[in-house]
Amino acid sequence: MDAEQQQQQPGNSEQSPLLGGPGDATQQDKPLYYNFIIGTGVVAQAGAWILAAIVWGAVFSNDLILFSAHPLLNSAAVLFFIQAILILQPTHTAKQKKQGTYTHAALNNVALLAAVAGLIVIEYNKIDHGGKHFESPHAILGLITYIMVAGQALVGITQ
């Protein structure tokens, strides 16, 4: 098969989605928790759990201090946000959408609480140690992320 024929094959063009096309991750008549592993959900799960394991391993391999809660809570928030996304994405029927919406909201609430707790911990730690707030690129990007997450939560609540 020459290069031109390969370009004409579905999924081989620059416009083809890298993670699958429409319908590649369709929920069958199975329990909702199967959504966690449908399609490329396995790849997302692997990345999320590996990230959490690396962060938690690094934190717990050192002495625990007040600051330690910040990376633990934020990595837990990321893990829960990913679960919230995966649970809702492939729903199709009214029943699936209703169950998915409630589970999505619950997982998002847990993630949001973990993220806010992570922010509170780091801010309290900065105040306690007389540190400057939101000066490093990490801190600025973190603040932008918190603002975007809060905005996304507001959009989700209004729907």
N, CA and C of each residue as an Amber inpcrd file, in Angstrom:
protein
   477
   0.8590000  -1.1710000   0.0000000   0.0000000   0.0000000   0.0000000
   0.9040000   1.2330000   0.0000000   0.6740000   2.1320000  -0.9560000
   1.5210000   3.3220000  -1.0110000   1.0170000   4.3990000  -0.0470000
   1.7560000   5.4920000   0.0620000   1.4520000   6.5520000   1.0300000
   0.0880000   7.1810000   0.7720000  -0.2820000   7.3300000  -0.5000000
  -1.5680000   7.9500000  -0.8190000  -2.7320000   7.0610000  -0.3840000
  -2.6150000   5.7600000  -0.5750000  -3.6660000   4.8380000  -0.1550000
  -3.7820000   4.8020000   1.3660000  -2.6460000   4.8760000   2.0640000
  -2.6830000   4.9000000   3.5260000  -3.3910000   6.1530000   4.0260000
  -3.1650000   7.2890000   3.3650000  -3.8140000   8.5450000   3.7550000
  -5.3230000   8.4340000   3.6220000  -5.7950000   7.6400000   2.6510000
  -7.2220000   7.5320000   2.4170000  -7.8980000   6.5610000   3.3750000
  -7.1430000   5.7370000   4.0770000  -7.7020000   4.8060000   5.0510000
  -8.2400000   5.5850000   6.2440000  -9.4080000   5.2030000   6.7820000
  -9.9420000   5.8950000   7.9560000  -8.9590000   5.7980000   9.1230000
  -8.7800000   6.9120000   9.8060000  -7.9130000   6.9330000  10.9790000
  -6.4570000   7.1990000  10.6690000  -6.1150000   7.3770000   9.3970000
  -4.7160000   7.5860000   9.0350000  -4.4100000   9.0050000   8.5830000
  -5.3260000   9.9130000   8.6770000  -5.0600000  11.2740000   8.2200000
  -4.7220000  12.1760000   9.4050000  -4.2370000  13.3520000   9.0880000
  -3.8980000  14.3140000  10.1400000  -5.1360000  14.7830000  10.8920000
  -6.3020000  14.6630000  10.2950000  -7.5350000  15.1040000  10.9290000
  -8.1540000  14.0330000  11.8240000  -7.6290000  12.8240000  11.8150000
  -8.1880000  11.7360000  12.6260000  -7.8260000  11.9260000  14.0910000
  -8.7850000  11.7140000  14.9930000  -8.4740000  11.8250000  16.4220000
  -7.4350000  10.7820000  16.8280000  -6.5050000  11.1770000  17.6780000
  -5.4600000  10.2580000  18.1220000  -6.0010000   9.1840000  19.0510000
  -7.0290000   9.5200000  19.8270000  -7.5230000   8.6010000  20.8470000
  -8.8070000   7.8910000  20.4490000  -9.1180000   7.8730000  19.1720000
 -10.3060000   7.1630000  18.7230000 -11.3600000   8.1130000  18.1940000
 -12.1970000   7.5900000  17.3360000 -13.2400000   8.3950000  16.7330000
 -14.5580000   8.2660000  17.4580000 -15.5800000   8.9520000  16.9670000
 -16.9000000   8.8570000  17.5780000 -17.3860000   7.4120000  17.5890000
 -17.9000000   6.9820000  18.7280000 -18.4240000   5.6340000  18.8610000
 -17.4000000   4.5920000  19.2650000 -16.1140000   4.9570000  19.3090000
 -15.0870000   3.9910000  19.7100000 -15.2110000   3.6060000  21.1750000
 -15.7670000   4.4860000  21.9850000 -15.9350000   4.2060000  23.4150000
 -17.4100000   4.3350000  23.7600000 -18.2070000   3.3950000  23.2920000
 -19.6440000   3.4250000  23.5120000 -20.0010000   2.5250000  24.6850000
 -20.7860000   3.0610000  25.6060000 -21.1900000   2.2810000  26.7740000
 -22.2180000   1.2370000  26.3610000 -21.9400000   0.0060000  26.6980000
 -22.8860000  -1.0730000  26.4580000 -23.8580000  -1.1190000  27.6330000
 -24.7390000  -2.1030000  27.6160000 -25.6870000  -2.2630000  28.7160000
 -24.9860000  -2.9760000  29.8730000 -24.0710000  -2.2500000  30.5120000
 -23.2780000  -2.7680000  31.6270000 -23.3280000  -1.7490000  32.7540000
 -22.8830000  -2.1490000  33.9450000 -22.8760000  -1.1960000  35.0600000
 -22.0320000   0.0400000  34.7460000 -22.3430000   1.1240000  35.4120000
 -21.7040000   2.4120000  35.1570000 -20.1970000   2.3700000  35.3480000
 -19.7150000   1.5760000  36.2900000 -18.2810000   1.5710000  36.5710000
 -17.4370000   1.0540000  35.4020000 -18.0470000   0.4130000  34.4130000
 -17.3060000   0.0000000  33.2230000 -16.8000000   1.2100000  32.4410000
 -17.4170000   2.3650000  32.6410000 -16.9770000   3.5720000  31.9460000
 -15.5380000   3.9440000  32.2980000 -15.0750000   3.4990000  33.4580000
 -13.7070000   3.8140000  33.8650000 -12.6650000   3.1780000  32.9480000
 -13.0450000   2.1260000  32.2310000 -12.0610000   1.4020000  31.4210000
 -12.4570000   1.2680000  29.9520000 -13.5150000   1.9400000  29.5320000
 -13.9490000   1.8670000  28.1360000 -12.9890000   2.6670000  27.2610000
 -12.7260000   2.1590000  26.0890000 -11.9070000   2.8800000  25.1160000
 -10.5300000   3.2020000  25.6610000 -10.1640000   4.4680000  25.5870000
  -8.8490000   4.8900000  26.0690000  -8.8670000   5.2190000  27.5540000
  -9.9620000   4.8860000  28.2330000 -10.0340000   5.0970000  29.6740000
  -8.9270000   4.3710000  30.4120000  -8.5140000   3.2240000  29.8870000
  -7.4300000   2.4600000  30.5110000  -6.1410000   3.2820000  30.5060000
  -5.8860000   3.9770000  29.4050000  -4.6830000   4.8110000  29.3070000
  -4.7640000   5.9640000  30.3080000  -5.9300000   6.6000000  30.3890000
  -6.1160000   7.6920000  31.3510000  -5.9480000   7.1860000  32.7790000
  -6.5060000   6.0150000  33.0580000  -6.3760000   5.4240000  34.3940000
  -4.9100000   5.1580000  34.7190000  -4.1960000   4.5860000  33.7750000
  -2.7800000   4.2820000  34.0060000  -2.0120000   5.5570000  34.3330000
  -2.2230000   6.5940000  33.5420000  -1.5330000   7.8570000  33.7920000
  -1.8850000   8.4600000  35.1340000  -3.1710000   8.4360000  35.4720000
  -3.6300000   9.0300000  36.7350000  -3.0600000   8.2910000  37.9340000
  -3.1270000   6.9670000  37.8900000  -2.6500000   6.1760000  39.0300000
  -1.1320000   6.2010000  39.1390000  -0.4360000   6.2360000  38.0120000
   1.0300000   6.3410000  38.0600000   1.4350000   7.6860000  38.6500000
   0.7770000   8.7610000  38.2070000   1.0630000  10.0850000  38.7700000
   0.8330000  10.0960000  40.2740000  -0.3080000   9.5810000  40.7090000
  -0.6170000   9.5550000  42.1430000   0.4070000   8.7200000  42.9060000
   0.7980000   7.5810000  42.3460000   1.7790000   6.7200000  43.0220000
   3.1310000   7.4120000  43.1540000   3.5470000   8.1160000  42.1100000
   4.8270000   8.8270000  42.1630000   4.7880000   9.9190000  43.2260000
   3.7270000  10.7270000  43.2080000   3.6130000  11.8250000  44.1750000
   3.5260000  11.2820000  45.5950000   2.6430000  10.3350000  45.8190000
   2.4590000   9.7980000  47.1670000   3.7220000   9.0810000  47.6390000
   4.3810000   8.3580000  46.7350000   5.6300000   7.6910000  47.0950000
   6.7030000   8.6820000  47.4990000   6.8150000   9.7780000  46.7430000
   7.8110000  10.8010000  47.0640000   7.5100000  11.4640000  48.4020000
   6.2400000  11.7560000  48.6560000   5.8660000  12.4170000  49.9130000
   6.1060000  11.4910000  51.0980000   5.6440000  10.2560000  50.9910000
   5.7480000   9.3350000  52.1280000   7.1580000   8.7770000  52.3280000
   8.0590000   9.0250000  51.3790000   9.4410000   8.5850000  51.5670000
  10.2510000   9.6070000  52.3640000   9.6280000  10.7040000  52.7350000
  10.2620000  11.7480000  53.5460000   9.4600000  11.9440000  54.8250000
  10.0330000  12.7210000  55.7390000   9.2990000  13.0590000  56.9550000
   8.0690000  13.8770000  56.5830000   6.9510000  13.5930000  57.2340000
   5.7160000  14.3210000  56.9470000   5.6950000  15.6240000  57.7270000
   5.3740000  16.6870000  57.0160000   5.2320000  18.0180000  57.6060000
   3.9170000  18.5920000  57.1040000   3.5700000  19.7800000  57.5680000
   2.3160000  20.4020000  57.1260000   2.2450000  20.4860000  55.6040000
   3.3400000  20.8850000  54.9740000   3.3740000  21.0240000  53.5200000
   3.0120000  19.7180000  52.8080000   3.3230000  18.5790000  53.4120000
   3.1080000  17.2710000  52.7740000   1.6740000  17.0800000  52.2960000
   0.7300000  17.6780000  52.9950000  -0.6750000  17.5180000  52.6110000
  -0.9810000  18.1790000  51.2700000  -0.2270000  19.2150000  50.9020000
  -0.4910000  19.9400000  49.6510000  -0.3630000  19.0300000  48.4200000
   0.7690000  18.3600000  48.1990000   0.8380000  17.4790000  47.0210000
  -0.0700000  16.2560000  47.1310000  -0.2810000  15.7640000  48.3480000
  -1.1760000  14.6140000  48.5100000  -2.6030000  14.9790000  48.1140000
  -3.0830000  16.1100000  48.6020000  -4.4560000  16.5310000  48.3090000
  -4.6320000  16.9040000  46.8410000  -3.6550000  17.6030000  46.2660000
  -3.7870000  18.0040000  44.8680000  -3.6940000  16.8160000  43.9160000
  -2.8370000  15.8550000  44.2120000  -2.7790000  14.6700000  43.3460000
  -4.0540000  13.8350000  43.4940000  -4.6130000  13.7930000  44.6980000
  -5.8970000  13.1090000  44.8920000  -6.9960000  13.8250000  44.1070000
  -6.9540000  15.1610000  44.0960000  -7.9400000  15.9320000  43.3330000
  -7.8540000  15.5940000  41.8480000  -6.6440000  15.5510000  41.3070000
  -6.4670000  15.2070000  39.8930000  -7.0230000  13.8080000  39.6210000
  -6.7230000  12.8750000  40.5000000  -7.2100000  11.5050000  40.3480000
  -8.7430000  11.4660000  40.3260000  -9.3800000  12.1870000  41.2380000
 -10.8480000  12.2080000  41.2790000 -11.4450000  12.9670000  40.0940000
 -10.7990000  14.0460000  39.6500000 -11.2920000  14.7590000  38.4680000
 -11.2810000  13.8340000  37.2470000 -10.2210000  13.0630000  37.0900000
 -10.1380000  12.1380000  35.9570000 -11.2420000  11.0890000  36.0380000
 -11.5050000  10.5700000  37.2330000 -12.5840000   9.5850000  37.3960000
 -13.9300000  10.2160000  37.0340000 -14.1270000  11.4680000  37.4360000
 -15.3830000  12.1690000  37.1400000 -15.5870000  12.3340000  35.6400000
 -14.5110000  12.5970000  34.9270000 -14.5980000  12.7420000  33.4710000
 -14.9220000  11.3960000  32.8270000 -14.1920000  10.3730000  33.2290000
 -14.3600000   9.0570000  32.6030000 -15.7390000   8.4580000  32.8510000
 -16.3170000   8.7010000  34.0050000 -17.6030000   8.0850000  34.3440000
 -18.7320000   8.6230000  33.4660000 -18.6020000   9.8490000  32.9940000
 -19.6980000  10.5010000  32.2730000 -19.5790000  10.4110000  30.7580000
 -18.3820000  10.3550000  30.2280000 -18.1710000  10.5320000  28.7980000
 -18.9430000   9.5890000  27.8800000 -18.9340000   8.2630000  28.1000000
 -19.5940000   7.4220000  27.0940000 -21.0710000   7.1220000  27.3460000
 -21.7640000   7.8900000  28.1730000 -23.1730000   7.5920000  28.4460000
 -24.0470000   7.9450000  27.2360000 -25.1080000   7.1610000  27.0350000
 -25.9890000   7.3810000  25.8850000 -27.4670000   7.4040000  26.2530000
 -27.9260000   6.4460000  27.0420000 -29.3510000   6.3840000  27.3680000
 -29.6770000   7.3630000  28.4930000 -30.9580000   7.6380000  28.6630000
 -31.3880000   8.5630000  29.7190000 -30.9750000   8.0520000  31.1010000
 -31.1270000   6.7470000  31.3270000 -30.7480000   6.1690000  32.6220000
 -29.2410000   6.3000000  32.8530000 -28.4470000   5.9860000  31.8230000
 -26.9950000   6.1110000  31.9320000 -26.5930000   7.5580000  32.2070000
 -27.2320000   8.4850000  31.5060000 -26.9020000   9.9040000  31.6920000
 -27.2420000  10.3760000  33.1030000 -28.3950000   9.9360000  33.6240000
 -28.7950000  10.3450000  34.9710000 -27.8260000   9.7870000  36.0140000
 -27.5550000   8.4820000  35.9440000 -26.6030000   7.8650000  36.8740000
 -25.2220000   8.5020000  36.7250000 -24.8060000   8.6870000  35.4840000
 -23.4980000   9.2800000  35.2140000 -23.3850000  10.6910000  35.7460000
 -24.4560000  11.4680000  35.6020000 -24.4440000  12.8540000  36.0790000
 -24.2880000  12.9160000  37.5870000 -25.0430000  12.0950000  38.3120000
 -24.9480000  12.1040000  39.7800000 -23.5720000  11.6320000  40.2560000
 -23.0610000  10.5860000  39.6250000 -21.7390000  10.0800000  40.0030000
 -20.6580000  11.0880000  39.6320000 -20.7870000  11.6970000  38.4580000
 -19.8630000  12.7360000  37.9980000 -19.8310000  13.8960000  38.9950000
 -21.0000000  14.3340000  39.4220000 -21.0770000  15.4450000  40.3780000
 -20.4380000  15.0660000  41.7130000 -20.7060000  13.8650000  42.1850000
 -20.1310000  13.4300000  43.4670000 -18.6090000  13.3570000  43.3890000
 -18.0880000  12.7640000  42.3160000 -16.6330000  12.6710000  42.1610000
 -16.0060000  14.0540000  42.0080000 -16.6710000  14.9270000  41.2590000
 -16.1690000  16.2990000  41.1160000 -16.1720000  17.0330000  42.4470000
 -17.2020000  16.8190000  43.2560000 -17.2520000  17.4740000  44.5680000
 -16.1090000  17.0100000  45.4610000 -15.8360000  15.7140000  45.4660000
 -14.7140000  15.1900000  46.2540000 -13.4030000  15.7900000  45.7480000
 -13.2400000  15.8290000  44.4300000 -12.0240000  16.3940000  43.8400000
 -11.8800000  17.8710000  44.1790000 -12.9690000  18.6100000  44.0780000
 -12.9270000  20.0400000  44.3740000 -12.5940000  20.2860000  45.8400000
 -13.1750000  19.5020000  46.7320000 -12.8550000  19.6320000  48.1580000
 -11.3830000  19.3270000  48.4230000 -10.8520000  18.3070000  47.7660000
  -9.4330000  17.9750000  47.9300000  -8.5520000  19.1060000  47.4100000
  -8.9120000  19.6780000  46.2660000  -8.1300000  20.7760000  45.6990000
  -8.1640000  22.0080000  46.6000000  -9.3440000  22.3560000  47.0920000
  -9.4680000  23.5160000  47.9870000  -8.6870000  23.2700000  49.2750000
  -8.7620000  22.0530000  49.7970000  -7.9960000  21.7220000  51.0020000
  -6.4970000  21.8470000  50.7260000  -6.0570000  21.4260000  49.5440000
  -4.6500000  21.5770000  49.1630000  -4.2330000  23.0320000  49.1050000
  -5.1130000  23.8830000  48.5930000  -4.8360000  25.3240000  48.5470000
  -4.7770000  25.9090000  49.9530000  -5.7110000  25.5330000  50.7950000
  -5.7340000  26.0380000  52.1730000  -4.4610000  25.6260000  52.9110000
  -4.0480000  24.3880000  52.7360000  -2.8350000  23.9050000  53.4080000
  -1.6190000  24.7160000  52.9860000  -1.4510000  24.9360000  51.6900000
  -0.2580000  25.6500000  51.2360000  -0.3160000  27.1200000  51.6410000
  -1.5010000  27.7110000  51.6130000  -1.6160000  29.1080000  52.0440000
  -1.3400000  29.2430000  53.5410000  -1.8650000  28.3340000  54.3330000
  -1.5890000  28.3610000  55.7730000  -0.0940000  28.1660000  56.0210000
   0.5150000  27.2570000  55.2810000   1.9510000  27.0070000  55.4090000
   2.7540000  28.2600000  55.0570000   2.3550000  28.9620000  53.9940000
   3.0390000  30.2080000  53.6010000   2.9000000  31.2590000  54.6970000
   1.6910000  31.4110000  55.2290000   1.4540000  32.3980000  56.2920000
   2.2700000  32.0320000  57.5280000   2.2510000  30.7550000  57.8860000
   2.9540000  30.2820000  59.0810000   4.4650000  30.5050000  58.9910000
   5.0180000  30.4060000  57.7850000   6.4600000  30.5550000  57.6030000
   6.8510000  31.9070000  57.0100000   5.9120000  32.8230000  56.8930000
   6.2080000  34.1590000  56.3620000   6.6460000  34.1480000  54.9060000
   6.1790000  33.1740000  54.1510000   6.5510000  33.0690000  52.7370000
   5.7450000  34.0120000  51.8600000   6.2900000  34.2870000  50.6830000
   5.5870000  35.1330000  49.7150000   4.6030000  34.2650000  48.9360000
   3.4910000  34.8720000  48.5750000   2.4060000  34.1420000  47.9160000
   2.4090000  34.3840000  46.4090000   2.2030000  33.3230000  45.6560000
   1.9810000  33.3640000  44.2120000   3.0750000  34.1240000  43.4660000
   4.3240000  33.8070000  43.7630000   5.4420000  34.4450000  43.0660000
   6.1530000  33.5030000  42.1060000   6.2530000  32.2320000  42.4490000
   6.9620000  31.2840000  41.5790000   6.0590000  30.8890000  40.4060000
   6.6640000  30.4390000  39.3090000   5.8400000  29.9570000  38.1910000
   4.8840000  28.8320000  38.6250000   5.3490000  27.9580000  39.5210000
   4.5060000  26.8730000  40.0260000   3.2770000  27.4410000  40.7340000
   3.4980000  28.4310000  41.5800000   2.3920000  29.0230000  42.3390000
   1.4230000  29.7640000  41.4220000   1.9520000  30.4730000  40.4440000
   1.0970000  31.2210000  39.5110000   0.2700000  30.2540000  38.6640000
   0.9110000  29.2160000  38.1450000   0.1800000  28.2150000  37.3620000
  -0.8560000  27.5060000  38.2290000  -0.5010000  27.2310000  39.4810000
  -1.4510000  26.6130000  40.4060000  -2.6660000  27.4900000  40.6260000
  -2.4360000  28.7870000  40.8230000  -3.5460000  29.7260000  41.0170000
  -4.4350000  29.7760000  39.7760000  -3.8140000  29.8350000  38.6100000
  -4.5900000  29.8340000  37.3610000  -5.4210000  28.5520000  37.2600000
  -4.8200000  27.4340000  37.6310000  -5.5320000  26.1510000  37.5970000
  -6.7200000  26.1610000  38.5470000  -6.5170000  26.6530000  39.7760000
  -7.6180000  26.7300000  40.7430000  -8.7490000  27.6130000  40.2110000
  -8.4090000  28.7310000  39.6040000  -9.4260000  29.6370000  39.0520000
 -10.2000000  28.9380000  37.9330000  -9.4780000  28.2370000  37.0620000
 -10.1460000  27.5350000  35.9570000 -11.0310000  26.3970000  36.4680000
 -10.5670000  25.6830000  37.4820000 -11.3690000  24.6020000  38.0690000
 -12.6310000  25.1760000  38.7040000 -12.4890000  26.2950000  39.4070000
 -13.6620000  26.9370000  40.0160000 -14.6490000  27.3760000  38.9320000
 -14.1380000  27.9380000  37.8510000 -15.0000000  28.3390000  36.7400000
 -15.7060000  27.1510000  36.1140000 -14.9790000  26.0660000  35.9330000
 -15.5780000  24.8530000  35.3720000 -16.6410000  24.2910000  36.3030000
 -16.3780000  24.3430000  37.6060000 -17.3690000  23.8610000  38.5820000
 -18.6430000  24.7000000  38.5030000 -18.4930000  26.0060000  38.3540000
 -19.6720000  26.8730000  38.2240000 -20.4750000  26.5280000  36.9710000
 -19.7800000  26.2720000  35.8790000 -20.4670000  25.8810000  34.6460000
 -21.2090000  24.5620000  34.8610000 -20.5570000  23.6090000  35.5180000
 -21.1870000  22.3160000  35.7770000 -22.4070000  22.4230000  36.6670000
 -22.3310000  23.2730000  37.6730000 -23.4540000  23.4500000  38.6040000
 -24.6650000  24.0490000  37.8960000 -24.4230000  24.9420000  36.9510000
 -25.5320000  25.6230000  36.2800000 -26.2280000  24.7530000  35.2380000
 -25.6790000  23.6170000  34.9270000 -26.3070000  22.7770000  33.8910000
 -27.2690000  21.7990000  34.4690000
